[in-house]
Short mmCIF file of C-alpha atoms and ligand atoms in Angstrom, two decimals:
data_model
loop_
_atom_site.label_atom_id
_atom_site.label_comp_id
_atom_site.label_asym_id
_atom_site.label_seq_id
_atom_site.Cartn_x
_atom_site.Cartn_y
_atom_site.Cartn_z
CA UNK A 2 121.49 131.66 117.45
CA UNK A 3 119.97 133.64 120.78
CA UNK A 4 121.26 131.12 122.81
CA UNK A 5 119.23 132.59 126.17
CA UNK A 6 116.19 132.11 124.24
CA UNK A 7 116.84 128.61 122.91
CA UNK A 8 117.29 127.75 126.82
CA UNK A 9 114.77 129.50 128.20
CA UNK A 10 112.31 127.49 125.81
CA UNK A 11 114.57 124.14 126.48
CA UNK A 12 113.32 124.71 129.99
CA UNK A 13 109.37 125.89 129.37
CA UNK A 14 109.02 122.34 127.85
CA UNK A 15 110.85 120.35 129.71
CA UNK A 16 113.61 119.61 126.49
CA UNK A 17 116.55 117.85 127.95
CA UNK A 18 120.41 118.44 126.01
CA UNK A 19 122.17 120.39 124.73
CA UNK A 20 123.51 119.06 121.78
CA UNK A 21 124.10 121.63 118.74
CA UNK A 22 121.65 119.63 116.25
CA UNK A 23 119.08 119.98 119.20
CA UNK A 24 119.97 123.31 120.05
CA UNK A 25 119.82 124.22 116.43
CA UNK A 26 116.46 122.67 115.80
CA UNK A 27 114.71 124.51 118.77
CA UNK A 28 116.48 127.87 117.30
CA UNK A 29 115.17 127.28 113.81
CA UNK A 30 111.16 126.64 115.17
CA UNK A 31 111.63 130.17 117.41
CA UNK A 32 112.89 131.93 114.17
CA UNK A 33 109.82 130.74 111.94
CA UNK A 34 107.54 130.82 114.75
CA UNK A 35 106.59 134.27 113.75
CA UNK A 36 105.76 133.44 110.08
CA UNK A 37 102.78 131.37 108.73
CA UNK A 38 105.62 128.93 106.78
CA UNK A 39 104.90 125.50 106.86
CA UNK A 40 107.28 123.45 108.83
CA UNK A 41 108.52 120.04 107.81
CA UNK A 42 109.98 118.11 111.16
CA UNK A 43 112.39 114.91 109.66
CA UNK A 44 113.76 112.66 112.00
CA UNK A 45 113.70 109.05 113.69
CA UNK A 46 110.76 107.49 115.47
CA UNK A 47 111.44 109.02 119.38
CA UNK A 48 113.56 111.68 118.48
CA UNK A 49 111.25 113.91 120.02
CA UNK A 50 109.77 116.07 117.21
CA UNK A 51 106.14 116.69 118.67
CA UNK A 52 108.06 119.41 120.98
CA UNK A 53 108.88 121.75 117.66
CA UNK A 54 105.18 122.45 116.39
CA UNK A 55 104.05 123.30 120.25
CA UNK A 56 107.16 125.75 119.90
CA UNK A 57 106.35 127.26 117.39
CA UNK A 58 102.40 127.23 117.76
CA UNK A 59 103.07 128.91 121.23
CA UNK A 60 105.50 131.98 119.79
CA UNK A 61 103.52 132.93 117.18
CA UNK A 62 100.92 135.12 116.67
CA UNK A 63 98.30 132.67 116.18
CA UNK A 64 99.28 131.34 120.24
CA UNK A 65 95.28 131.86 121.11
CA UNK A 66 93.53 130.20 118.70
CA UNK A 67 93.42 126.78 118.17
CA UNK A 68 96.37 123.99 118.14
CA UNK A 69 95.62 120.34 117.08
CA UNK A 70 97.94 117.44 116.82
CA UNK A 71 96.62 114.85 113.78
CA UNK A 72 98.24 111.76 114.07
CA UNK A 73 97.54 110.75 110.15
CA UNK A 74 99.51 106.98 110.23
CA UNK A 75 96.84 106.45 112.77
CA UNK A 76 93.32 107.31 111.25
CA UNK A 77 91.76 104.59 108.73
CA UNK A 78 92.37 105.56 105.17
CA UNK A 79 88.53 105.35 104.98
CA UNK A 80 87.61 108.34 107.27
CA UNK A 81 90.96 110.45 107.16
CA UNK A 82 89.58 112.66 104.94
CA UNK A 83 86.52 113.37 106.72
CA UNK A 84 88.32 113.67 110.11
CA UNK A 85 90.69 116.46 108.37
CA UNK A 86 88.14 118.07 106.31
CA UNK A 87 84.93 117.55 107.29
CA UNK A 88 81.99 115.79 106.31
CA UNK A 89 78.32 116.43 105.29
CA UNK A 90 75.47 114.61 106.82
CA UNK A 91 74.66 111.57 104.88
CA UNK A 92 77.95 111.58 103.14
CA UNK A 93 78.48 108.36 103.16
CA UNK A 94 76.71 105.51 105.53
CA UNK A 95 77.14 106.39 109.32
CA UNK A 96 77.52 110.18 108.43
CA UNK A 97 74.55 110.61 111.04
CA UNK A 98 75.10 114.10 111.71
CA UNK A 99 77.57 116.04 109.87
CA UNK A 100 81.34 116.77 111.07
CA UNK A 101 83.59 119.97 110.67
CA UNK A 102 87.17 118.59 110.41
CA UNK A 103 90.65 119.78 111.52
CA UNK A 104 90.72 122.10 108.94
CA UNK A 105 87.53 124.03 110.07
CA UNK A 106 88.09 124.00 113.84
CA UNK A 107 91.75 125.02 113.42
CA UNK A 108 90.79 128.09 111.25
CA UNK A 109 93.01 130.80 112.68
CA UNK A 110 94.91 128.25 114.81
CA UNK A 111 97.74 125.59 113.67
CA UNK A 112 97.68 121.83 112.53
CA UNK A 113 100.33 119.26 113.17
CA UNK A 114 100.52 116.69 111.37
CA UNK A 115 102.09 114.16 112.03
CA UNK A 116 103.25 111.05 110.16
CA UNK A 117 102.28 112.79 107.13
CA UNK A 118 104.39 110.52 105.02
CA UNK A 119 101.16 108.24 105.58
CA UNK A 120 98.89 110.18 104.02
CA UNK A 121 96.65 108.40 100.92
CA UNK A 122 97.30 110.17 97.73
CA UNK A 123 94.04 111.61 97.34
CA UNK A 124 94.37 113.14 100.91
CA UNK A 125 97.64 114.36 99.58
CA UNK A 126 95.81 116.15 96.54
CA UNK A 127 93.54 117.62 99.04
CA UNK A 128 95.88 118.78 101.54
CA UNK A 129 97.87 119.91 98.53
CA UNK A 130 94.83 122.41 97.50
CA UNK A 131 94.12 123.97 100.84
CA UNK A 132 98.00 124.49 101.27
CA UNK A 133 98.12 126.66 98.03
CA UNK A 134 94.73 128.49 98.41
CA UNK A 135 93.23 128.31 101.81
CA UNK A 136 90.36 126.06 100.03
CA UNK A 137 88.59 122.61 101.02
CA UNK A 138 85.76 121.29 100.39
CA UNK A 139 83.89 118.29 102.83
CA UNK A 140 83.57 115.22 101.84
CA UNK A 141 79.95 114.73 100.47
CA UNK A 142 79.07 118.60 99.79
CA UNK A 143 80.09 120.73 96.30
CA UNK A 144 80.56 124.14 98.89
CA UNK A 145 84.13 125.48 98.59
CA UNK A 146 85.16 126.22 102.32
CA UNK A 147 87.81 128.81 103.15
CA UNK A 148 90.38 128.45 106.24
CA UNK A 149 93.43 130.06 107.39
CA UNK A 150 95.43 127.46 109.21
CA UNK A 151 99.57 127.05 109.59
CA UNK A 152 100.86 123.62 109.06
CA UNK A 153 103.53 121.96 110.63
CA UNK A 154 104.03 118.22 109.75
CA UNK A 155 106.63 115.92 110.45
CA UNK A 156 107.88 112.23 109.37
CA UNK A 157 110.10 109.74 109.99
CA UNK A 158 110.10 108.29 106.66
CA UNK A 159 112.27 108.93 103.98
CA UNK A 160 110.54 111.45 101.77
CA UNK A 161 113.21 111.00 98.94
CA UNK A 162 112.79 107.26 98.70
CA UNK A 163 108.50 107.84 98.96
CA UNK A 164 108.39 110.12 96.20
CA UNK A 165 110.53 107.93 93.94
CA UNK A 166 108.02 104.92 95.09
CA UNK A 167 104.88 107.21 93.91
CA UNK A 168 103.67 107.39 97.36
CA UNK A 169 104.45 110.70 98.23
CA UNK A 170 103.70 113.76 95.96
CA UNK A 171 106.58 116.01 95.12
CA UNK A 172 104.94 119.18 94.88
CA UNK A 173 103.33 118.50 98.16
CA UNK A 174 106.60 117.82 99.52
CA UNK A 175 107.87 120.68 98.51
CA UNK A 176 104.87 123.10 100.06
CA UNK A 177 105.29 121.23 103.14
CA UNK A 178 108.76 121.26 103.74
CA UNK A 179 109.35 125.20 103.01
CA UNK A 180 111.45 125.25 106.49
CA UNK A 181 112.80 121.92 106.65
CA UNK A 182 113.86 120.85 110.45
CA UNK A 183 115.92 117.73 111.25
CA UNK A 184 115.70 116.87 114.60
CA UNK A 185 119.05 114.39 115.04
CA UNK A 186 119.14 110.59 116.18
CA UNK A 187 120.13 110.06 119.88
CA UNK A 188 122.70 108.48 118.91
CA UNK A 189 124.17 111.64 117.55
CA UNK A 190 123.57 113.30 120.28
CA UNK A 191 126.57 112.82 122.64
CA UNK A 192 126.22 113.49 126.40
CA UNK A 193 122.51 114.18 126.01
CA UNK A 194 121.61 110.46 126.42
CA UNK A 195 123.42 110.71 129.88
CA UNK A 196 121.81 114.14 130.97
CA UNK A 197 118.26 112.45 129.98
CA UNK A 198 118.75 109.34 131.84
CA UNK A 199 119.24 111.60 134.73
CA UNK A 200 116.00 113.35 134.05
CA UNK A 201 113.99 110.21 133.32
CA UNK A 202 115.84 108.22 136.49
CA UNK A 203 114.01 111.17 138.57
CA UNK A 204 110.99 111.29 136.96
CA UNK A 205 109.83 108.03 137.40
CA UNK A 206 111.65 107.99 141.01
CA UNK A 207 108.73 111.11 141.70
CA UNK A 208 106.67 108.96 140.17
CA UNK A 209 106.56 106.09 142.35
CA UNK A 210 107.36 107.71 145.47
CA UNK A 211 110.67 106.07 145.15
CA UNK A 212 113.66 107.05 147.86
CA UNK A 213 116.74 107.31 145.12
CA UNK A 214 116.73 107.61 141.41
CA UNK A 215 119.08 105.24 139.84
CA UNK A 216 122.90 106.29 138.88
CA UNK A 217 125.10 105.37 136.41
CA UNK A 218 129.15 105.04 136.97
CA UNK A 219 131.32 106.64 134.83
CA UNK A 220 131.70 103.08 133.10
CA UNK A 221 128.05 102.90 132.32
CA UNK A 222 127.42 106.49 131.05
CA UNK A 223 129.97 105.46 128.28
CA UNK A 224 128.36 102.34 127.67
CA UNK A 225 124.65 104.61 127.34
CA UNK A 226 126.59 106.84 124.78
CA UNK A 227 128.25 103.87 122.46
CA UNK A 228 124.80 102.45 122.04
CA UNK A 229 123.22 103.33 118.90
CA UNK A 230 119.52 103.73 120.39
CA UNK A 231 116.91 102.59 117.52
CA UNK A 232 113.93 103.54 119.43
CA UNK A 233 115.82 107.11 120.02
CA UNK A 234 114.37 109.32 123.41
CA UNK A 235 111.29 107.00 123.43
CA UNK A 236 113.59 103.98 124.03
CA UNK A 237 116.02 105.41 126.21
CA UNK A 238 113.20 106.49 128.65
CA UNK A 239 111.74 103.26 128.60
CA UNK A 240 115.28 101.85 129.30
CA UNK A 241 115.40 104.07 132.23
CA UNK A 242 111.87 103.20 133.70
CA UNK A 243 112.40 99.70 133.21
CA UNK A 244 116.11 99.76 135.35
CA UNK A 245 114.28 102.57 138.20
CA UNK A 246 112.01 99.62 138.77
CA UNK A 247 113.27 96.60 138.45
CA UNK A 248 116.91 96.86 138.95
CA UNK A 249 117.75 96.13 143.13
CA UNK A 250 120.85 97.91 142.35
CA UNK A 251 120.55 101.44 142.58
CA UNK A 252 124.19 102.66 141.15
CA UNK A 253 123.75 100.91 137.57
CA UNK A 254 127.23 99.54 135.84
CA UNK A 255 127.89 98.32 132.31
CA UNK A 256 127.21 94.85 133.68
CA UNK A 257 123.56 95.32 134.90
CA UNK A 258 123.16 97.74 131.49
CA UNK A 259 123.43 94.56 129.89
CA UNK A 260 120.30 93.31 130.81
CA UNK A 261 118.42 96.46 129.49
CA UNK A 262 120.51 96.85 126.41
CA UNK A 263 122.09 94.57 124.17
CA UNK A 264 125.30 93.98 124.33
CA UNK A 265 126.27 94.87 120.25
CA UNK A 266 126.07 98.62 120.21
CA UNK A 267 124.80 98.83 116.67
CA UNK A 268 121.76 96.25 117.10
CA UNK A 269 118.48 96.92 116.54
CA UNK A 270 117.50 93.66 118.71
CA UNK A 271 115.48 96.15 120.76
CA UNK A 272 112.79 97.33 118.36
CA UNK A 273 111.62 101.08 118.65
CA UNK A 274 108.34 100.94 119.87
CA UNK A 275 105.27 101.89 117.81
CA UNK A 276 103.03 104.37 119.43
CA UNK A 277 100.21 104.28 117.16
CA UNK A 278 99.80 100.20 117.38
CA UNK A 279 97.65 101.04 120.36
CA UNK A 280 95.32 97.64 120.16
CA UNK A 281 98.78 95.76 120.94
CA UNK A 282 101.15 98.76 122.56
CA UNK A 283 104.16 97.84 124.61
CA UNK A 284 103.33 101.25 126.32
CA UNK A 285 100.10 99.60 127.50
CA UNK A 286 102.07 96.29 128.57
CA UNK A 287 104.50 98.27 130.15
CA UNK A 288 101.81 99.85 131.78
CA UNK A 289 99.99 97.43 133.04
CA UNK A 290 103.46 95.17 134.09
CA UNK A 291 104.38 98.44 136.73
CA UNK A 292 101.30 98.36 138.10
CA UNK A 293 101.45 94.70 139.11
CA UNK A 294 104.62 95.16 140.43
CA UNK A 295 103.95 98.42 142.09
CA UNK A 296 100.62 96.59 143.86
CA UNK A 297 103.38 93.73 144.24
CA UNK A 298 105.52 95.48 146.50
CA UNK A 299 102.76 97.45 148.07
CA UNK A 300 101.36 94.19 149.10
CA UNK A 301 104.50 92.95 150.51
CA UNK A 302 104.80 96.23 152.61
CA UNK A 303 101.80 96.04 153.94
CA UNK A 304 102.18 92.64 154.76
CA UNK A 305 105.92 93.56 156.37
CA UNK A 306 104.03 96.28 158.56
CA UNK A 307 101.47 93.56 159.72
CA UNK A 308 104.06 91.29 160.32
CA UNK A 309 106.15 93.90 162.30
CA UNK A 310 102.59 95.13 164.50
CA UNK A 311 101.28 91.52 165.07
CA UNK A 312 105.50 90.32 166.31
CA UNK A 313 105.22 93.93 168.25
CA UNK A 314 101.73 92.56 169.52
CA UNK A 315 103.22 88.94 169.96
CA UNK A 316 106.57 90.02 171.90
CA UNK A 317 103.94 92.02 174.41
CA UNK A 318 102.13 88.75 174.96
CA UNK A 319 105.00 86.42 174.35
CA UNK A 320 103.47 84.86 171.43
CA UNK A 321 105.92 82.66 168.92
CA UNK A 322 108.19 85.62 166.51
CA UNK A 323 107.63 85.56 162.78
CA UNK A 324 110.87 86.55 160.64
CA UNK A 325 110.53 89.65 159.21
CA UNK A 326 111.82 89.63 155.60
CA UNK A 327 113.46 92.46 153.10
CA UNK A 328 111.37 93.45 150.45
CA UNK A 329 112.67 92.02 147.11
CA UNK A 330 112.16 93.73 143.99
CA UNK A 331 111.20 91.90 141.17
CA UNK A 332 113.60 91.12 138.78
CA UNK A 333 113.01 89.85 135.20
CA UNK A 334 112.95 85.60 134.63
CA UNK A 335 112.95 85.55 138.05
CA UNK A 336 110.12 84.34 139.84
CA UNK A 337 108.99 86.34 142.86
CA UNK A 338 109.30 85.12 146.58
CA UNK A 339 105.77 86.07 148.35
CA UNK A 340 104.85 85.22 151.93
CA UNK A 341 101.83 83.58 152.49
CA UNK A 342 98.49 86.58 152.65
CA UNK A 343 98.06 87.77 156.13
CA UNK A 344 95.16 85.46 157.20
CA UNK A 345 94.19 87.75 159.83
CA UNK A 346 95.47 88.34 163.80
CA UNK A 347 94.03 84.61 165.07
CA UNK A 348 95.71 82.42 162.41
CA UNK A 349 99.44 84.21 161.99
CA UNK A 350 101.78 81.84 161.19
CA UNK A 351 105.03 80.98 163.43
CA UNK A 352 108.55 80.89 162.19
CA UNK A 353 107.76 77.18 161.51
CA UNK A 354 104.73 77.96 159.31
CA UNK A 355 106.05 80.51 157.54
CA UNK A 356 106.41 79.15 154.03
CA UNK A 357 107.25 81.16 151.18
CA UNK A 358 105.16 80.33 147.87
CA UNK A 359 106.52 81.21 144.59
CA UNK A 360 104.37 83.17 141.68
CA UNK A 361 105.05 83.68 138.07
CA UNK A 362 104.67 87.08 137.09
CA UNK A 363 101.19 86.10 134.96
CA UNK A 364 99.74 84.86 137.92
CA UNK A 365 100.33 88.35 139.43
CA UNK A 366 98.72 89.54 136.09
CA UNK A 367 95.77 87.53 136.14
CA UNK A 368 95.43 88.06 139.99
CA UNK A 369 95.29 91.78 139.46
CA UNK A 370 92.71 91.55 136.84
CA UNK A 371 90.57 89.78 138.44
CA UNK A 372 90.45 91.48 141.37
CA UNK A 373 90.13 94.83 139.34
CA UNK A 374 87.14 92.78 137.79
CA UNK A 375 85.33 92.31 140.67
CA UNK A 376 86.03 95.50 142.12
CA UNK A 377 83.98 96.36 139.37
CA UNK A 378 81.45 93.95 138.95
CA UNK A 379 82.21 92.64 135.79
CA UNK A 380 82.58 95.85 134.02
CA UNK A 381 85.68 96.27 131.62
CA UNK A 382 85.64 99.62 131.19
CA UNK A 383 86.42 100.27 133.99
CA UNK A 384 88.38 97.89 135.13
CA UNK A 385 91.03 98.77 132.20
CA UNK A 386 90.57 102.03 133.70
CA UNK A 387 91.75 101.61 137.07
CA UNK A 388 94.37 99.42 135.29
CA UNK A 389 95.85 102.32 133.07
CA UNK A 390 95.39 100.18 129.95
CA UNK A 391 93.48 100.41 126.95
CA UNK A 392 89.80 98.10 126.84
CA UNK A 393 91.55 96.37 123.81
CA UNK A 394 94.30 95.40 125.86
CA UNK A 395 91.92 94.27 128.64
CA UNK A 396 89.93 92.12 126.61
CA UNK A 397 92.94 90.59 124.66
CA UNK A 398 94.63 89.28 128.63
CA UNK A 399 90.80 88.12 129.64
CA UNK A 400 91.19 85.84 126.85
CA UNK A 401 94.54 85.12 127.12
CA UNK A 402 93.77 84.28 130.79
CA UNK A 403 90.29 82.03 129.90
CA UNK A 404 88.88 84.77 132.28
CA UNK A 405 85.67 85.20 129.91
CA UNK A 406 84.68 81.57 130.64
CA UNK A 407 84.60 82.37 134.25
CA UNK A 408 82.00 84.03 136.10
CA UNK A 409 83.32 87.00 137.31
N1 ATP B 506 115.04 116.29 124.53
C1 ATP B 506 114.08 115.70 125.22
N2 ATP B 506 113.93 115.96 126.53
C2 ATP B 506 112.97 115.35 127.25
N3 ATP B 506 112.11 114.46 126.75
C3 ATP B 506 112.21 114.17 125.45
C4 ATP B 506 113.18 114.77 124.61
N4 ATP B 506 113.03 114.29 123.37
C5 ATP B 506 112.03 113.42 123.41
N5 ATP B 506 111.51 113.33 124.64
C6 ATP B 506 110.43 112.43 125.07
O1 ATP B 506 110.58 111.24 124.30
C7 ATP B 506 109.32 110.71 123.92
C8 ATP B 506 109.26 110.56 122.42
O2 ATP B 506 109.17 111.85 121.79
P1 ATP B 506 108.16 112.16 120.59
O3 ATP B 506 106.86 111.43 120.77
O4 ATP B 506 108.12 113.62 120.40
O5 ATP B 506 108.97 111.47 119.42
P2 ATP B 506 108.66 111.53 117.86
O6 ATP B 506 109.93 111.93 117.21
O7 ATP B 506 107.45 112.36 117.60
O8 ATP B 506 108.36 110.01 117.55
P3 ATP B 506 107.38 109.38 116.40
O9 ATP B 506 108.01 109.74 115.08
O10 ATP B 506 107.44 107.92 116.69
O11 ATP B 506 106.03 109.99 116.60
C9 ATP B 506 108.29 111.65 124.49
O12 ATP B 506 107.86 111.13 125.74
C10 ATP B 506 109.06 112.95 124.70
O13 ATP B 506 108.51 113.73 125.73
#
């Protein structure tokens, strides 16, 4: 293994460890990267493998041309075939104009593919054909089409078991997988899961413009490294961005772990999270939830520095003090102490007045889209927009919320 070179990559993409099966699978993609071999990534969900085909797209010689990343699991079984080869106009109803396909625009280029243990069996057949001979044909037209495009595909299921179930053709498998490349579970990882929650605890510090990234004691890192990690990377950085924000504590022990992790290190209680269920995606959620409180603790800080200017103002002019509060961070089950809104400078409330109100976190929610409603006069587009979450998930809370049978 050039180990320089696996490092220098590690760092162009921003690949955190240095475990040897990680290590090893970075060597591996720079070694075929050269070649036009197809590539066949195996591992968990979150383990990370989109990194691998950008390797090896980007040190080869086809690094100009084209690079696409299919997601099959995620296109209808209906249209995957036109959306990887190409369809005719009028090929079947809605075919309005006609389409070139992944196959066509990557000519020259590279295809990932990944969750190709998804693919329908007559996809399989097709992909099968322009593997072997360059060929494909669109769907709806007789013309044989020629292409020159390196695959790469990856999976997280297991190919044995899917070819035994007649869901997965063998001799496909074996085209695909002429350089196989198993990028290993977290959990097999050893320090890496500590060295990432470093990276991850200063990401989303950066991120939110916050003053310290978490850290763990030595207690806790142990903790990180006997849990088994389901969800892999993916989990582990939502883990991390969950504890940056919501956790008061900034050094994080085993005992405030436990409220992020569960408790049994081999569980799977905390299911790895499914990226292409985008109409209902935690990411979205999660999204949407660190916004609130982001615009949660905004609020209060405003509201702290117009407390602290009017008591400023007040003290000048001898006016009654108002108590100026810590801000709280939000922390799960909890519900969240608010002070009243500012009302403006004439109706500021004394220490007497000054109540404090408590809101569930869907109030905040529903609070926060309507206000991103209005902002946009009714129009959900972009409202999910500003709110960094998908229409689908938009329209799914203004039901939840009875919001569409209010005027807004
Ligand atoms: N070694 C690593 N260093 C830094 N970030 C990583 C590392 N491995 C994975 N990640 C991050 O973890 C997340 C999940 O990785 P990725 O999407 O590549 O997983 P995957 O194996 O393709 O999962 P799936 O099979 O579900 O598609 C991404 O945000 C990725 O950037």
């Amino acid at each position: 293994m050039n180990t320089s070179d696996v490092q220098a990559q590690k760092r162009r993409y921003g690949i955190v460890g240095n475990s040897e099966g990680l290590n090893h699978a970075v060597d591996i993609a720079l070694q075929v990267a050269k070649t036009d071999l197809s590539v066949l990534i195996t591992g968990e969900s979150g383990v990370g493998k989109e990194i691998i085909p950008r390797i090896i797209h980007d040190n080869s010689l086809r690094k100009t041309k084209k690079y696409f990343a299919v997601n099959c699991g995620s296109i209808p079984e209906g249209t995957i075939d036109s959306e990887l080869f190409g369809h005719e106009k009028g090929a079947f109803t809605g075919a309005i104009g006609e389409r070139e396909g992944y196959f066509g625009a990557a000519n020259g280029g590279t295809l990932f593919l990944d969750e190709v243990g998804e693919l329908p069996l007559a996809t399989q057949a097709r992909l099968l054909r322009v593997l072997e001979t360059g060929e494909y044909i669109r769907v709806g037209s007789s013309d044989v089409r020629k292409t020159d495009v390196r695959i790469v595909a990856a999976t997280n299921v297991n190919m044995a078991q899917a070819i035994r179930d007649g869901r997965f053709r063998e001799d496909l498998f074996y085209r695909l997988n002429t350089i196989p490349v198993k990028m290993p579970a977290l959990r097999e990882r050893g320090d890496d899961v500590v060295l990432l929650f470093k990276k991850f605890a200063m990401d989303t510090a950066e991120k939110y413009n916050m003053p310290d990234p978490v850290e763990l004691t030595e207690a806790a890192q142990e903790r990180l490294k006997r849990y088994s990690w389901p969800g892999n990377v993916r989990q582990l950085k939502n883990v991390t961005e969950q504890i940056s924000i919501l956790s008061p504590e900034r050094i994080i022990t085993p005992e405030i772990l436990s409220g992020y992790i569960p408790e049994d290190p081999v569980t799977h209680d905390i299911v790895p999270l499914n990226k292409r269920n985008e109409g209902h995606s935690f990411e979205n959620e999660r999204e949407l939830l660190y916004k609130i409180l982001f615009d949660l603790r905004n609020d209060v800080t405003e509201l702290k520095k117009l407390v602290h200017g009017q008591r400023v103002e007040r003290e000048h002019s001898s006016a009654p003090q108002v108590v100026e509060r810590p801000i709280t961070y939000y922390q799960p089950d909890v519900t969240y102490p608010v002070a009243h809104a500012a009302k403006g400078a004439d109706e500021f409330q004394t220490p007497e007045e000054y109540v404090e109100e408590t809101v569930s976190l869907n109030d905040v929610e529903r609070q926060v889209i309507v206000r991103a409603l209005e902002k946009n006069r009714g129009k959900r587009r972009k409202a999910a927009q500003e709110l960094n979450i998908s229409e689908r998930t938009l329209y799914r809370k203004i039901k939840e919320y009875g919001l569409d049978k209010e005027d807004i």
